[in-house]
Coordinates of N, CA, C and O in Angstrom, one line a residue:
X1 N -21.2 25.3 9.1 CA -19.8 25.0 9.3 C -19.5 23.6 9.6 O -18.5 23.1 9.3
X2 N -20.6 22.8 10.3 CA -20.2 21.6 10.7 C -20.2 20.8 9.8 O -19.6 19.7 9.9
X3 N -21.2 21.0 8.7 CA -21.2 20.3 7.4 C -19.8 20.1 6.4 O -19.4 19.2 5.7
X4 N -19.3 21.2 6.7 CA -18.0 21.2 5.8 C -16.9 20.4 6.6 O -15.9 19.9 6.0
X5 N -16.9 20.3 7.9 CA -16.1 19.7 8.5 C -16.2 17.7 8.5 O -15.3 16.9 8.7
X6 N -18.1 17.5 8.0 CA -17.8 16.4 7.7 C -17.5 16.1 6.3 O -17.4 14.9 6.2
X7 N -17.4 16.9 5.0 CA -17.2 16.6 3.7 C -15.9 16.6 4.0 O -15.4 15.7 3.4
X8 N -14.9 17.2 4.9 CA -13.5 16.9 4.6 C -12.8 15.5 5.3 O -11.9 14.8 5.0
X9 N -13.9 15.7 6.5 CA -13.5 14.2 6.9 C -13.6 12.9 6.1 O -12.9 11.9 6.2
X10 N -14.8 13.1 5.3 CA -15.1 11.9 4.3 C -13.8 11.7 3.1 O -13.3 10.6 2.7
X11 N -13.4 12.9 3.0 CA -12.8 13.0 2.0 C -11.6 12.2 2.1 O -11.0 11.5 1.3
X12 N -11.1 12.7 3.8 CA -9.7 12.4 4.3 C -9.5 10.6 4.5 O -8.5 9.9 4.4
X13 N -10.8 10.0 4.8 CA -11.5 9.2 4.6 C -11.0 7.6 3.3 O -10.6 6.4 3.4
X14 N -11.5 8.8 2.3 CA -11.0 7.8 0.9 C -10.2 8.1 0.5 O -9.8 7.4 -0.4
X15 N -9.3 9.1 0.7 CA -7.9 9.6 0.1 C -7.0 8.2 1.1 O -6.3 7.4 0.6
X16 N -7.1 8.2 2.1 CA -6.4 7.2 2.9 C -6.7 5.8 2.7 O -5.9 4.9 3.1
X17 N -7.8 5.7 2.2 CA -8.7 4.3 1.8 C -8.0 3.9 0.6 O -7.4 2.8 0.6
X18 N -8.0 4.6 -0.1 CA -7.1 4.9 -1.4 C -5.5 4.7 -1.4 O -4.8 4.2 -2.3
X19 N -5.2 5.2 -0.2 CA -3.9 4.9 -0.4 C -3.0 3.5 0.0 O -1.9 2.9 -0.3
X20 N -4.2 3.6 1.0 CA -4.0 1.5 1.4 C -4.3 1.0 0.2 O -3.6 0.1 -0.1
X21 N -5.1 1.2 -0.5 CA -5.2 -0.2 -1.3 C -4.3 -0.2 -2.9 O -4.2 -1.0 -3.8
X22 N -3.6 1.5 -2.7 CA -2.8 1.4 -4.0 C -1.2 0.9 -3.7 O -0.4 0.3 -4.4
X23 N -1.1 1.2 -2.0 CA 0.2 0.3 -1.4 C 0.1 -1.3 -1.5 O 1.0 -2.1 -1.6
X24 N -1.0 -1.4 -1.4 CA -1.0 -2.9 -0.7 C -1.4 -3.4 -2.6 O -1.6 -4.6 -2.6
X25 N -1.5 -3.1 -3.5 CA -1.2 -3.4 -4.8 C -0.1 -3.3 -5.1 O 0.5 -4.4 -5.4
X26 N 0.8 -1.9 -5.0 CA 2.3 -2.3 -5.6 C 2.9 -2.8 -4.9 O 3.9 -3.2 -5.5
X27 N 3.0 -3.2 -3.6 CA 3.5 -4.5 -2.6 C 3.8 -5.7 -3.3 O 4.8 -6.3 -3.4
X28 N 2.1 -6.0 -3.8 CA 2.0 -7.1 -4.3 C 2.6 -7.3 -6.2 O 2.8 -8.4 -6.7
X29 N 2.7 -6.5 -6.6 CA 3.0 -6.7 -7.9 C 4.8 -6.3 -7.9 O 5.5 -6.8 -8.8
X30 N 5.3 -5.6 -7.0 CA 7.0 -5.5 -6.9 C 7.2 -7.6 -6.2 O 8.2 -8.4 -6.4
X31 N 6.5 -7.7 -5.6 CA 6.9 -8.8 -4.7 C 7.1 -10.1 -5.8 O 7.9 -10.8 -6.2
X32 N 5.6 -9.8 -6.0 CA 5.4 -11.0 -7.6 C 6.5 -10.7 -8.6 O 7.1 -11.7 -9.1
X33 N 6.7 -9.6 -9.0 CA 7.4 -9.5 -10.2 C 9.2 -10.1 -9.6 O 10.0 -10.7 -10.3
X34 N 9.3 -9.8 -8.3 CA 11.0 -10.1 -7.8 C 11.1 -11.4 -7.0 O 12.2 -11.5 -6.4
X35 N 10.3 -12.3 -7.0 CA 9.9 -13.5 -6.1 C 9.2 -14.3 -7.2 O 9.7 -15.4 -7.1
X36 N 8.5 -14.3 -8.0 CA 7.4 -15.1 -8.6 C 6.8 -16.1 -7.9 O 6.9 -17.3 -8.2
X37 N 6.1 -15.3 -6.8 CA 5.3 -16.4 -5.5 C 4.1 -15.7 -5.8 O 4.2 -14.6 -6.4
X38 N 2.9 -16.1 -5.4 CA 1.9 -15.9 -4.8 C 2.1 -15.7 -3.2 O 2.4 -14.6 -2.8
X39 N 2.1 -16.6 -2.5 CA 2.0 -16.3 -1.0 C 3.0 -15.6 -1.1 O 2.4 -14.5 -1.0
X40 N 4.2 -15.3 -1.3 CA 4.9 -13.9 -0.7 C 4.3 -12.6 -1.4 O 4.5 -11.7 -0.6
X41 N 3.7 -12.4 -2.5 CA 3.0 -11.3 -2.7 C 1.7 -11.3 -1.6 O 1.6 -10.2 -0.9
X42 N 0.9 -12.2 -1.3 CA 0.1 -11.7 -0.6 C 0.5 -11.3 0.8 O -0.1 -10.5 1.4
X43 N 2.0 -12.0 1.3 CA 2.0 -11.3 2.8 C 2.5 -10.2 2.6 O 2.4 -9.5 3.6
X44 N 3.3 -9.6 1.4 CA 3.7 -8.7 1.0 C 2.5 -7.5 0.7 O 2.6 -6.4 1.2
X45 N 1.4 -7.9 -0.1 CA 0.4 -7.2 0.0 C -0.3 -6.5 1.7 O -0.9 -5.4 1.7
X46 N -0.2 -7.3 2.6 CA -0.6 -7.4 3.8 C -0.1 -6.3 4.5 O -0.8 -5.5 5.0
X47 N 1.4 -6.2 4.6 CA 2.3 -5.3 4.5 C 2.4 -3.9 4.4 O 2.9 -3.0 5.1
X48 N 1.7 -3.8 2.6 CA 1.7 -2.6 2.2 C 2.2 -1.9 2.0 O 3.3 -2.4 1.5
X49 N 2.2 -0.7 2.1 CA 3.8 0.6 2.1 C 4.7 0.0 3.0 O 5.7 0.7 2.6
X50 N 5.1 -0.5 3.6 CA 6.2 -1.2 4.3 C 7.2 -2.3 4.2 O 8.1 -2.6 4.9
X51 N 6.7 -2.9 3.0 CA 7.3 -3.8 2.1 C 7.7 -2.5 0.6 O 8.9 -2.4 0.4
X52 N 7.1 -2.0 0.0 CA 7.3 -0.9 -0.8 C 8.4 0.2 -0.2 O 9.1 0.8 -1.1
X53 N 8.5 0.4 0.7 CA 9.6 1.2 1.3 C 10.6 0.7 1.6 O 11.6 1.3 1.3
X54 N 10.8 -0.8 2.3 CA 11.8 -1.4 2.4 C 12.6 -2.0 1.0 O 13.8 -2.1 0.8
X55 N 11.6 -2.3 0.2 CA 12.6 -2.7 -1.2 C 13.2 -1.2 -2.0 O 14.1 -1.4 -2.8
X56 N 12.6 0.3 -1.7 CA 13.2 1.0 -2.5 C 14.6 1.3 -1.2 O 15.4 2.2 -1.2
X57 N 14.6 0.8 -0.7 CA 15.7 1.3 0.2 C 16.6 0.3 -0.2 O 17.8 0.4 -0.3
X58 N 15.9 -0.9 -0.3 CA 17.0 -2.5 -0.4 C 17.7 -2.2 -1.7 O 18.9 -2.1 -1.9
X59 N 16.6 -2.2 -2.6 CA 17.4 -2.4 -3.7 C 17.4 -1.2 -4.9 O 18.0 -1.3 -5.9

């Protein structure tokens, strides 16, 4: 039983790992594509889903 409790932890693991780094990608490519900056995509990237949520709300 305790084995399966750690495959789902691993799991929960990269699903979240995963989801940072696919936020903190479209951060950076909404930011770039509506800015055509580098440094504001990267603080944008930094950001993550929180720059991605505030622009579907902004615009």
């Amino acid at each position: 039983m305790p084995q399966d409790s750690n495959d789902r932890n691993g799991t929960v693991k990269q699903t979240v790992k995963s989801g940072i780094t696919f936020g903190s990608a479209l951060a950076m490519v909404i930011s770039y594509t509506t800015w055509h900056s580098v440094g504001w995509a990267i603080i944008h990237g930094l950001m993550s889903w929180v720059y991605v949520i505030y622009y579907v709300l902004k615009y």
